[in-house]
Amino acid sequence: MDNRQNRLKLAVQKSGRLTDHSLDILARCGLKISRGKDQLIAYGENLPLDLLFVRDDDIPDLVQEDVCDLGLVGLNVLEERRLEMLARGAEAKFQILRALDFGYCRLSLAVPEGVEWKGPQTLQGKRIATTYPAVLGRYLAEHSIDAEIVTLSGAVEIAPRLGRADFICDLVSSGSTLAANHLREVETILQSQVVLIRTPVKLSAFKEEWIERLLLRIDGVEQVKESKYIMLHAPRSALPRIRELLPGSEFPTIIPLEGSPDKVAVHAVCRENVFWETLESLKAAGASSLLVLPVEKMLS
Ligand code: PRP
Ligand code: ZN
């Protein structure tokens, strides 16, 4: 059953911004892996799913060429690859299955401190360093700007200081790289987050079924992140108001309280975070003995 042919192969970033979060979400989906440091492949011990650790820039091709069945990668990398292929008359073949709630960043234009920015036309006739020539090229074309794109493979932020470019177009997440290099972010040209992609090839029934199961688990993991389980006591007369106040809950469970006919216990899953303000309003509406618990797993 467990032969290598029948195991899903998922590409993740080897080391970088996305690595820890990618491994974390997979662990929360129940995956246990054995991984020695610097190993290219980690085998799933309890699921038919193995991980391939690669450069994020290689993930779109590994998946669309069916070397890997799945990949976790930023939209920034995907969009660059898609536009690059489009420019050569080819269509990208990877399929996006889910957008995940991590790896948020943006591709932005930045100018050296002290340089004035008067909108896109500031770029006319200038040199812009980037590792995203296709996305930048589309932006320049959309704004009818003629500028020179200086394509680098990394360390874009030092290009202006080295005299290789006037401006840069790079990924910004916290903004600390820009600040450390005396650059000012002036315009965002692409918003990004991590997505799960799959091969265009139809897989064996076994693998397809496991992809479905993985998706259900990912949805569950994403759902519970904000979800809380809330318990409280309330007079029956306060129930309508209390139900209004419970954030994102569908059908609370109402349980009679032994020896106190006017009061009930209310248990509910709230699909949004429960803030102190909400608890205060619930209390004001008559609730008492309030308890909020984190939800670990959820499967609807
Ligand atoms: C990006 C970008 C900057 C840094 C910005 O690199 O090239 O170096 O992150 O982050 P900050 O705003 O939090 O300082 P990335 O992690 O994508 O690495 P890669 O380009 O080598 O894949
Ligand atoms: Zn990269």
mmCIF file of C-alpha atoms and ligand atoms in Angstrom, residues 13 55-57 77 132, ligand 2:
data_model
loop_
_atom_site.group_PDB
_atom_site.id
_atom_site.type_symbol
_atom_site.label_atom_id
_atom_site.label_comp_id
_atom_site.label_asym_id
_atom_site.label_seq_id
_atom_site.Cartn_x
_atom_site.Cartn_y
_atom_site.Cartn_z
ATOM 1 C CA GLN A 13 10.278 26.365 0.616
ATOM 2 C CA ARG A 55 13.796 27.096 -3.518
ATOM 3 C CA ASP A 56 10.397 28.776 -3.633
ATOM 4 C CA ASP A 57 11.116 30.018 -7.169
ATOM 5 C CA VAL A 77 6.340 33.739 -7.310
ATOM 6 C CA TYR A 132 10.250 40.210 -10.597
HETATM 7 ZN ZN ZN B 2 12.723 33.127 -3.565
#
